[in-house]
mmCIF file of C-alpha atoms in Angstrom:
data_model
loop_
_atom_site.group_PDB
_atom_site.id
_atom_site.type_symbol
_atom_site.label_atom_id
_atom_site.label_comp_id
_atom_site.label_asym_id
_atom_site.label_seq_id
_atom_site.Cartn_x
_atom_site.Cartn_y
_atom_site.Cartn_z
ATOM 1 C CA LYS Q 1 0.118 0.021 -0.233
ATOM 2 C CA LYS Q 2 3.092 2.498 1.034
ATOM 3 C CA GLU Q 3 4.115 1.545 -2.444
ATOM 4 C CA ASN Q 4 1.110 2.285 -4.230
ATOM 5 C CA HIS Q 5 1.059 5.630 -2.425
ATOM 6 C CA ASN Q 6 3.939 6.523 -3.485
ATOM 7 C CA SER Q 7 3.546 5.785 -6.633
ATOM 8 C CA GLY Q 8 0.943 7.998 -6.723
ATOM 9 C CA GLN Q 9 2.117 10.791 -5.175
ATOM 10 C CA GLN Q 10 5.229 10.709 -8.356
ATOM 11 C CA ARG Q 11 2.593 10.496 -10.557
ATOM 12 C CA ASN Q 12 0.357 13.169 -9.254
ATOM 13 C CA GLY Q 13 3.682 14.997 -9.191
ATOM 14 C CA ILE Q 14 4.345 14.340 -12.617
ATOM 15 C CA PHE Q 15 0.991 15.446 -14.093
ATOM 16 C CA ALA Q 16 1.177 18.480 -11.961
ATOM 17 C CA ASP Q 17 4.828 19.435 -13.220
ATOM 18 C CA ALA Q 18 2.801 19.164 -16.633
ATOM 19 C CA GLU Q 19 0.152 21.346 -16.151
ATOM 20 C CA THR Q 20 2.405 23.995 -14.848
ATOM 21 C CA MET Q 21 5.160 24.105 -17.653
ATOM 22 C CA LYS Q 22 2.181 24.150 -19.960
ATOM 23 C CA LYS Q 23 0.868 27.130 -17.637
ATOM 24 C CA ASN Q 24 4.001 28.928 -17.849
ATOM 25 C CA ILE Q 25 4.461 28.270 -22.071
ATOM 26 C CA ARG Q 26 0.691 29.746 -22.437
ATOM 27 C CA SER Q 27 1.293 32.461 -20.389
ATOM 28 C CA SER Q 28 4.820 33.188 -22.051
ATOM 29 C CA LEU Q 29 3.206 33.364 -25.518
ATOM 30 C CA CYS Q 30 0.166 35.152 -24.667
ATOM 31 C CA LYS Q 31 1.179 38.261 -23.383
ATOM 32 C CA PRO Q 32 1.418 41.306 -25.779
ATOM 33 C CA SER Q 33 5.108 41.876 -26.984
ATOM 34 C CA GLN Q 34 6.377 45.343 -24.836
ATOM 35 C CA SER Q 35 2.384 45.153 -23.130
ATOM 36 C CA ALA Q 36 1.422 47.884 -26.367
ATOM 37 C CA GLU Q 37 -1.461 48.636 -23.884
ATOM 38 C CA SER Q 38 1.016 50.274 -21.613
ATOM 39 C CA PHE Q 39 2.003 52.937 -24.552
ATOM 40 C CA TYR Q 40 -1.412 53.624 -24.772
ATOM 41 C CA LYS Q 41 -2.889 57.032 -23.405
ATOM 42 C CA GLU Q 42 -4.246 56.965 -19.764
ATOM 43 C CA GLU Q 43 -7.765 59.314 -21.567
ATOM 44 C CA GLY Q 44 -9.955 59.118 -25.155
ATOM 45 C CA ILE Q 45 -12.331 57.887 -26.865
ATOM 46 C CA LEU Q 46 -9.608 55.756 -29.431
ATOM 47 C CA GLN Q 47 -7.165 54.332 -25.973
ATOM 48 C CA ALA Q 48 -10.815 53.278 -25.438
ATOM 49 C CA ILE Q 49 -12.049 51.497 -28.177
ATOM 50 C CA ALA Q 50 -8.407 50.440 -28.485
ATOM 51 C CA ARG Q 51 -8.169 48.863 -25.319
ATOM 52 C CA SER Q 52 -11.510 47.306 -25.800
ATOM 53 C CA GLN Q 53 -12.010 43.525 -26.075
ATOM 54 C CA ARG Q 54 -14.852 43.832 -28.140
ATOM 55 C CA PHE Q 55 -13.135 46.156 -30.947
ATOM 56 C CA GLU Q 56 -10.579 43.019 -30.504
ATOM 57 C CA HIS Q 57 -12.965 40.367 -31.037
ATOM 58 C CA ILE Q 58 -14.435 42.775 -33.980
ATOM 59 C CA SER Q 59 -11.349 42.994 -35.461
ATOM 60 C CA LEU Q 60 -10.008 39.311 -35.307
ATOM 61 C CA THR Q 61 -13.622 38.448 -36.977
ATOM 62 C CA ILE Q 62 -12.901 40.433 -40.079
ATOM 63 C CA VAL Q 63 -9.562 38.777 -40.463
ATOM 64 C CA ALA Q 64 -11.272 35.593 -40.295
ATOM 65 C CA LEU Q 65 -14.012 36.443 -42.774
ATOM 66 C CA ASN Q 66 -10.689 38.646 -45.023
ATOM 67 C CA ALA Q 67 -9.343 35.387 -45.403
ATOM 68 C CA VAL Q 68 -12.590 33.404 -46.299
ATOM 69 C CA TRP Q 69 -13.253 36.143 -49.089
ATOM 70 C CA ILE Q 70 -9.557 36.021 -50.542
ATOM 71 C CA GLY Q 71 -10.029 32.287 -50.905
ATOM 72 C CA ILE Q 72 -13.831 33.025 -53.066
ATOM 73 C CA GLU Q 73 -12.054 35.483 -54.989
ATOM 74 C CA THR Q 74 -9.053 33.603 -55.521
ATOM 75 C CA ASP Q 75 -11.724 30.776 -57.420
ATOM 76 C CA TYR Q 76 -14.394 33.286 -58.557
ATOM 77 C CA ASP Q 77 -12.844 36.156 -59.714
ATOM 78 C CA THR Q 78 -12.131 35.638 -63.536
ATOM 79 C CA PRO Q 79 -12.148 37.071 -66.584
ATOM 80 C CA GLU Q 80 -14.907 35.129 -67.842
ATOM 81 C CA ILE Q 81 -17.515 36.800 -64.925
ATOM 82 C CA ARG Q 82 -15.724 40.619 -64.826
ATOM 83 C CA SER Q 83 -18.569 41.696 -67.864
ATOM 84 C CA GLU Q 84 -21.113 40.252 -65.160
ATOM 85 C CA PRO Q 85 -23.352 42.675 -63.181
ATOM 86 C CA PHE Q 86 -22.644 40.703 -60.034
ATOM 87 C CA TYR Q 87 -18.922 41.319 -60.565
ATOM 88 C CA VAL Q 88 -19.047 45.224 -58.826
ATOM 89 C CA ALA Q 89 -19.434 42.711 -55.373
ATOM 90 C CA PHE Q 90 -15.070 42.343 -55.970
ATOM 91 C CA PRO Q 91 -13.625 45.602 -55.757
ATOM 92 C CA LEU Q 92 -16.856 46.458 -53.033
ATOM 93 C CA MET Q 93 -16.212 43.934 -50.536
ATOM 94 C CA ASN Q 94 -12.164 44.865 -51.092
ATOM 95 C CA HIS Q 95 -12.974 48.500 -50.542
ATOM 96 C CA LEU Q 96 -14.739 47.684 -47.351
ATOM 97 C CA PHE Q 97 -11.950 45.643 -46.123
ATOM 98 C CA CYS Q 98 -9.613 48.441 -46.757
ATOM 99 C CA VAL Q 99 -11.424 50.875 -45.152
ATOM 100 C CA PHE Q 100 -12.104 48.964 -42.308
ATOM 101 C CA PHE Q 101 -8.159 47.903 -41.848
ATOM 102 C CA LEU Q 102 -7.008 51.646 -42.245
ATOM 103 C CA ALA Q 103 -9.568 52.412 -39.467
ATOM 104 C CA GLU Q 104 -8.692 49.959 -37.352
ATOM 105 C CA TRP Q 105 -4.810 50.846 -38.065
ATOM 106 C CA SER Q 106 -5.800 54.467 -37.373
ATOM 107 C CA VAL Q 107 -7.506 53.621 -34.122
ATOM 108 C CA ARG Q 108 -4.444 52.059 -32.413
ATOM 109 C CA ILE Q 109 -1.701 54.609 -33.672
ATOM 110 C CA GLY Q 110 -4.128 57.548 -32.371
ATOM 111 C CA ALA Q 111 -4.202 55.528 -28.451
ATOM 112 C CA TYR Q 112 -0.650 55.924 -27.888
ATOM 113 C CA ARG Q 113 0.377 58.263 -26.021
ATOM 114 C CA ARG Q 114 3.957 59.249 -28.290
ATOM 115 C CA LYS Q 115 3.770 57.852 -31.333
ATOM 116 C CA ARG Q 116 7.370 56.918 -31.904
ATOM 117 C CA ASP Q 117 6.481 54.050 -29.098
ATOM 118 C CA ALA Q 118 4.589 52.284 -31.818
ATOM 119 C CA LEU Q 119 7.944 51.248 -33.263
ATOM 120 C CA ARG Q 120 8.612 49.064 -29.940
ATOM 121 C CA ASP Q 121 4.904 47.108 -31.128
ATOM 122 C CA ALA Q 122 6.426 44.252 -33.437
ATOM 123 C CA TRP Q 123 2.564 43.384 -33.999
ATOM 124 C CA PHE Q 124 1.521 47.271 -34.866
ATOM 125 C CA LEU Q 125 4.407 46.968 -37.537
ATOM 126 C CA PHE Q 126 3.467 44.063 -38.390
ATOM 127 C CA ASP Q 127 -0.232 45.595 -39.057
ATOM 128 C CA SER Q 128 1.157 48.185 -40.533
ATOM 129 C CA ALA Q 129 2.586 46.855 -43.387
ATOM 130 C CA LEU Q 130 -0.077 44.738 -43.770
ATOM 131 C CA VAL Q 131 -2.463 47.615 -44.119
ATOM 132 C CA ALA Q 132 0.267 49.466 -46.610
ATOM 133 C CA LEU Q 133 -0.237 46.393 -48.722
ATOM 134 C CA THR Q 134 -3.817 46.452 -48.479
ATOM 135 C CA VAL Q 135 -4.114 49.979 -49.279
ATOM 136 C CA VAL Q 136 -1.247 49.609 -52.522
ATOM 137 C CA GLU Q 137 -3.252 46.718 -53.804
ATOM 138 C CA THR Q 138 -6.747 47.906 -53.229
ATOM 139 C CA TRP Q 139 -6.258 52.102 -54.240
ATOM 140 C CA VAL Q 140 -3.162 52.615 -55.580
ATOM 141 C CA MET Q 141 -3.024 49.392 -57.733
ATOM 142 C CA THR Q 142 -6.478 50.306 -58.988
ATOM 143 C CA LEU Q 143 -5.338 53.909 -60.202
ATOM 144 C CA CYS Q 144 -2.793 52.054 -62.372
ATOM 145 C CA LEU Q 145 -4.339 49.583 -63.603
ATOM 146 C CA PRO Q 146 -6.591 50.588 -66.706
ATOM 147 C CA SER Q 147 -10.237 48.955 -66.541
ATOM 148 C CA PRO Q 148 -10.847 46.346 -69.894
ATOM 149 C CA SER Q 149 -13.794 48.806 -70.947
ATOM 150 C CA SER Q 150 -11.553 51.293 -71.231
ATOM 151 C CA SER Q 151 -8.412 50.506 -72.259
ATOM 152 C CA SER Q 152 -6.818 52.027 -75.407
ATOM 153 C CA GLN Q 153 -6.368 50.393 -78.758
ATOM 154 C CA ASP Q 154 -3.903 50.897 -81.318
ATOM 155 C CA ASP Q 155 -4.401 51.570 -85.321
ATOM 156 C CA ALA Q 156 -4.806 47.971 -85.923
ATOM 157 C CA GLY Q 157 -7.804 48.269 -82.861
ATOM 158 C CA HIS Q 158 -6.060 45.994 -80.611
ATOM 159 C CA PRO Q 159 -5.898 46.938 -76.969
ATOM 160 C CA GLN Q 160 -3.040 48.317 -75.586
ATOM 161 C CA THR Q 161 -2.345 45.866 -72.219
ATOM 162 C CA ALA Q 162 1.310 46.106 -72.054
ATOM 163 C CA SER Q 163 1.537 48.709 -69.063
ATOM 164 C CA ALA Q 164 -1.261 46.576 -67.245
ATOM 165 C CA SER Q 165 0.027 43.130 -67.662
ATOM 166 C CA SER Q 166 3.510 44.169 -66.490
ATOM 167 C CA LEU Q 167 1.977 45.239 -63.032
ATOM 168 C CA LEU Q 168 -0.056 42.172 -62.891
ATOM 169 C CA PRO Q 169 2.281 39.787 -60.990
ATOM 170 C CA ILE Q 170 2.974 42.770 -58.857
ATOM 171 C CA LEU Q 171 -0.959 43.059 -57.846
ATOM 172 C CA ARG Q 172 -0.800 38.811 -57.600
ATOM 173 C CA ILE Q 173 2.183 38.553 -54.979
ATOM 174 C CA LEU Q 174 0.635 41.638 -53.124
ATOM 175 C CA ARG Q 175 -2.796 39.629 -52.928
ATOM 176 C CA LEU Q 176 -0.997 36.326 -52.064
ATOM 177 C CA LEU Q 177 0.801 38.488 -49.058
ATOM 178 C CA ARG Q 178 -2.847 39.593 -47.440
ATOM 179 C CA ILE Q 179 -3.159 35.640 -46.035
ATOM 180 C CA ALA Q 180 -0.633 37.123 -43.636
ATOM 181 C CA ARG Q 181 -2.841 38.358 -41.715
ATOM 182 C CA ILE Q 182 -4.249 34.965 -40.018
ATOM 183 C CA ALA Q 183 -1.239 35.534 -37.604
ATOM 184 C CA LYS Q 184 -3.556 37.572 -35.636
ATOM 185 C CA LEU Q 185 -5.247 35.050 -35.490
ATOM 186 C CA LEU Q 186 -3.274 32.461 -34.923
ATOM 187 C CA ARG Q 187 -1.583 34.659 -32.031
ATOM 188 C CA LYS Q 188 -4.755 34.165 -30.015
ATOM 189 C CA MET Q 189 -4.382 30.447 -30.436
ATOM 190 C CA PRO Q 190 -1.957 29.550 -27.420
ATOM 191 C CA GLU Q 191 -1.856 26.179 -28.575
ATOM 192 C CA ILE Q 192 -1.453 26.543 -31.892
ATOM 193 C CA MET Q 193 1.652 28.455 -31.028
ATOM 194 C CA ILE Q 194 3.114 25.960 -28.607
ATOM 195 C CA LEU Q 195 2.314 23.470 -31.466
ATOM 196 C CA ILE Q 196 4.919 25.650 -34.111
ATOM 197 C CA ARG Q 197 7.256 26.339 -31.107
ATOM 198 C CA GLY Q 198 7.469 23.084 -30.661
ATOM 199 C CA LEU Q 199 8.333 22.269 -33.731
ATOM 200 C CA SER Q 200 10.909 24.875 -34.758
ATOM 201 C CA ALA Q 201 12.929 22.993 -31.687
ATOM 202 C CA ALA Q 202 12.628 20.307 -32.979
ATOM 203 C CA LEU Q 203 13.762 21.431 -36.195
ATOM 204 C CA ARG Q 204 17.459 21.541 -34.793
ATOM 205 C CA SER Q 205 16.946 17.930 -33.588
ATOM 206 C CA VAL Q 206 15.971 16.669 -36.939
ATOM 207 C CA PHE Q 207 18.417 18.684 -38.675
ATOM 208 C CA PHE Q 208 21.008 16.867 -37.040
ATOM 209 C CA THR Q 209 19.615 13.268 -37.218
ATOM 210 C CA PHE Q 210 19.377 13.565 -41.170
ATOM 211 C CA CYS Q 211 23.228 14.757 -40.807
ATOM 212 C CA LEU Q 212 23.955 11.316 -39.071
ATOM 213 C CA MET Q 213 21.929 8.768 -40.712
ATOM 214 C CA VAL Q 214 24.056 11.039 -44.024
ATOM 215 C CA ILE Q 215 27.065 9.648 -42.651
ATOM 216 C CA VAL Q 216 25.840 6.242 -41.489
ATOM 217 C CA ILE Q 217 24.858 6.126 -44.920
ATOM 218 C CA TYR Q 218 28.237 7.550 -46.762
ATOM 219 C CA SER Q 219 30.360 5.043 -44.145
ATOM 220 C CA PHE Q 220 28.287 2.174 -45.279
ATOM 221 C CA ALA Q 221 28.642 2.891 -48.899
ATOM 222 C CA LEU Q 222 32.052 3.649 -49.234
ATOM 223 C CA ALA Q 223 32.588 0.051 -47.044
ATOM 224 C CA ILE Q 224 30.849 -1.683 -49.363
ATOM 225 C CA ARG Q 225 32.229 -0.030 -52.393
ATOM 226 C CA GLN Q 226 35.525 -1.293 -51.044
ATOM 227 C CA LEU Q 227 34.733 -4.611 -50.227
ATOM 228 C CA ALA Q 228 32.574 -5.280 -53.473
ATOM 229 C CA SER Q 229 35.817 -3.994 -55.859
#
């Protein structure tokens, strides 16, 4: 009975240590970078909005909807439907998303006591880069790319689309980079972040295991080649 009691205590100690370690990992992953809210103003409408949990939940919901919309746009935004009446929904949704993300960025930058403190928040810098890419893709590139109906023609009647076609690869890259906004969702999921940290920590061991396998296989290959000859 004493041995069973001791073994039960050991098992309970192991599980307690595992739970403690999990809580420590979660707390280290979930805490904000340099506590961004500590740089906010103490009073004002913008800082109150930026600190609001409802504002954070709305922002994450819009990010998730934007990710879904990117998939819809990728599948259905084809040249064949651009003459259809419902195609206006595609640029309209992009403009709405761009307006929201720009408004969110404006609220957060307005909440800082000193604007240079925003440079100390890595997530805000990440959001700023994504907002800049969204504005460039949605508004700047739209002005640079002529619409198919207004494209000019040469003397032979062929549309002059050389400048537009040269900008299309840049537009595709900008659209692809929008999916990076999903990283904001991952930050709110500690379990996924723990998995990512674990995988990144295991890469070193996997790499050296691969090196060991290469050395062993190469050594045996040399030995077999020498014996065979």
